[in-house]
Amino acid sequence: MDVTDTERRISQLYNDVYAIYDQLTIVQQTQQSHGRQLTANGRQLVSLNDTVTRIWATQQEHGERLNHLDSSMAVLTEKVDGFGERFGQVDERFAQVDQRFGQIDERFAQVDERFGQIDQRFGQIDQRFGQIDERLDEHGRKLDEQGRKLDLIIEALNVRAN
C-alpha cells in the first residue's frame, strides 16, 4: 500500500466520521422534538384526566341527590296512603318526578356515551404512544449501529480517547 492510497483512505475515514456526527446531530434534534411532543401529550392527558375526574364527581353528586330524592319519595308514599282525597294531586306530582327521572336517565345515558367516546380516545392515544415507543426503539437501534461503526472507525484509525 503506497502513501497516497493510505492518505486517501484516512481522508475517507475522516469524511465518514464527520458524516456520522452529522447524522447523530439530526437524530438528537429529532429525539428532542419527540420529547417535547411527548411532554405536550402528557399535559393533554392530565387535562383529560382532570375533566374525567370532574365528571365523575358530578355523577357522584347526582347519585347522592338521587338517593335523597328516593328517600323523599318513600316518605311521600307513606303520606299519600294517609290522604285519600289528595291522592290524585300527589299522583300527578309523582308523574312529574317520574318524568324528571326519565330526563335524568337520558342525561346519564348521554354521559355514558361520552365516557365511551373518551375511552375510545384514550385507546387511540395509547396506540399512538405505542407507535412513538416503537419509533424511539428504532432510533435507539440506529444510534447503537452508528456507535458500533464509529468504534470500528476509531479502532481502524488507531485513535485513543484523551
PDB file of N, CA, C and O in Angstrom, residues 53-69 108:
ATOM      1  N   THR A  53     -62.285  13.291  35.996  1.00  0.00           N
ATOM      2  CA  THR A  53     -62.464  13.314  37.447  1.00  0.00           C
ATOM      3  C   THR A  53     -63.603  14.250  37.836  1.00  0.00           C
ATOM      4  O   THR A  53     -64.428  13.912  38.687  1.00  0.00           O
ATOM      5  N   ARG A  54     -63.674  15.424  37.200  1.00  0.00           N
ATOM      6  CA  ARG A  54     -64.769  16.353  37.499  1.00  0.00           C
ATOM      7  C   ARG A  54     -66.111  15.750  37.100  1.00  0.00           C
ATOM      8  O   ARG A  54     -67.097  15.894  37.827  1.00  0.00           O
ATOM      9  N   ILE A  55     -66.169  15.084  35.954  1.00  0.00           N
ATOM     10  CA  ILE A  55     -67.421  14.449  35.520  1.00  0.00           C
ATOM     11  C   ILE A  55     -67.817  13.364  36.509  1.00  0.00           C
ATOM     12  O   ILE A  55     -68.991  13.245  36.890  1.00  0.00           O
ATOM     13  N   TRP A  56     -66.850  12.593  36.970  1.00  0.00           N
ATOM     14  CA  TRP A  56     -67.141  11.532  37.937  1.00  0.00           C
ATOM     15  C   TRP A  56     -67.682  12.134  39.232  1.00  0.00           C
ATOM     16  O   TRP A  56     -68.631  11.630  39.816  1.00  0.00           O
ATOM     17  N   ALA A  57     -67.068  13.237  39.693  1.00  0.00           N
ATOM     18  CA  ALA A  57     -67.530  13.889  40.927  1.00  0.00           C
ATOM     19  C   ALA A  57     -68.956  14.402  40.760  1.00  0.00           C
ATOM     20  O   ALA A  57     -69.788  14.267  41.673  1.00  0.00           O
ATOM     21  N   THR A  58     -69.259  14.951  39.592  1.00  0.00           N
ATOM     22  CA  THR A  58     -70.626  15.425  39.324  1.00  0.00           C
ATOM     23  C   THR A  58     -71.597  14.258  39.344  1.00  0.00           C
ATOM     24  O   THR A  58     -72.706  14.366  39.900  1.00  0.00           O
ATOM     25  N   GLN A  59     -71.195  13.136  38.783  1.00  0.00           N
ATOM     26  CA  GLN A  59     -72.062  11.955  38.814  1.00  0.00           C
ATOM     27  C   GLN A  59     -72.291  11.492  40.243  1.00  0.00           C
ATOM     28  O   GLN A  59     -73.403  11.088  40.590  1.00  0.00           O
ATOM     29  N   GLN A  60     -71.250  11.554  41.056  1.00  0.00           N
ATOM     30  CA  GLN A  60     -71.404  11.166  42.468  1.00  0.00           C
ATOM     31  C   GLN A  60     -72.420  12.084  43.150  1.00  0.00           C
ATOM     32  O   GLN A  60     -73.263  11.623  43.908  1.00  0.00           O
ATOM     33  N   GLU A  61     -72.326  13.384  42.874  1.00  0.00           N
ATOM     34  CA  GLU A  61     -73.282  14.325  43.463  1.00  0.00           C
ATOM     35  C   GLU A  61     -74.698  14.002  42.995  1.00  0.00           C
ATOM     36  O   GLU A  61     -75.636  14.028  43.794  1.00  0.00           O
ATOM     37  N   HIS A  62     -74.841  13.707  41.720  1.00  0.00           N
ATOM     38  CA  HIS A  62     -76.166  13.354  41.196  1.00  0.00           C
ATOM     39  C   HIS A  62     -76.671  12.073  41.848  1.00  0.00           C
ATOM     40  O   HIS A  62     -77.869  11.956  42.147  1.00  0.00           O
ATOM     41  N   GLY A  63     -75.762  11.132  42.068  1.00  0.00           N
ATOM     42  CA  GLY A  63     -76.149   9.887  42.731  1.00  0.00           C
ATOM     43  C   GLY A  63     -76.655  10.153  44.139  1.00  0.00           C
ATOM     44  O   GLY A  63     -77.670   9.585  44.571  1.00  0.00           O
ATOM     45  N   GLU A  64     -75.949  11.044  44.850  1.00  0.00           N
ATOM     46  CA  GLU A  64     -76.391  11.398  46.201  1.00  0.00           C
ATOM     47  C   GLU A  64     -77.734  12.109  46.157  1.00  0.00           C
ATOM     48  O   GLU A  64     -78.613  11.847  46.994  1.00  0.00           O
ATOM     49  N   ARG A  65     -77.908  12.980  45.184  1.00  0.00           N
ATOM     50  CA  ARG A  65     -79.201  13.670  45.033  1.00  0.00           C
ATOM     51  C   ARG A  65     -80.305  12.669  44.727  1.00  0.00           C
ATOM     52  O   ARG A  65     -81.424  12.780  45.257  1.00  0.00           O
ATOM     53  N   LEU A  66     -79.987  11.710  43.870  1.00  0.00           N
ATOM     54  CA  LEU A  66     -80.994  10.685  43.544  1.00  0.00           C
ATOM     55  C   LEU A  66     -81.350   9.863  44.779  1.00  0.00           C
ATOM     56  O   LEU A  66     -82.526   9.537  44.998  1.00  0.00           O
ATOM     57  N   ASN A  67     -80.351   9.531  45.581  1.00  0.00           N
ATOM     58  CA  ASN A  67     -80.630   8.803  46.828  1.00  0.00           C
ATOM     59  C   ASN A  67     -81.525   9.628  47.740  1.00  0.00           C
ATOM     60  O   ASN A  67     -82.459   9.106  48.362  1.00  0.00           O
ATOM     61  N   HIS A  68     -81.227  10.917  47.824  1.00  0.00           N
ATOM     62  CA  HIS A  68     -82.048  11.801  48.646  1.00  0.00           C
ATOM     63  C   HIS A  68     -83.476  11.860  48.105  1.00  0.00           C
ATOM     64  O   HIS A  68     -84.449  11.792  48.870  1.00  0.00           O
ATOM     65  N   LEU A  69     -83.600  12.006  46.775  1.00  0.00           N
ATOM     66  CA  LEU A  69     -84.937  12.017  46.165  1.00  0.00           C
ATOM     67  C   LEU A  69     -85.664  10.703  46.392  1.00  0.00           C
ATOM     68  O   LEU A  69     -86.883  10.682  46.615  1.00  0.00           O
ATOM     69  N   PHE A 108     -77.868  10.709  31.930  1.00  0.00           N
ATOM     70  CA  PHE A 108     -76.841   9.728  32.311  1.00  0.00           C
ATOM     71  C   PHE A 108     -76.462   8.871  31.095  1.00  0.00           C
ATOM     72  O   PHE A 108     -75.291   8.514  30.934  1.00  0.00           O
TER      73      PHE A 108
END
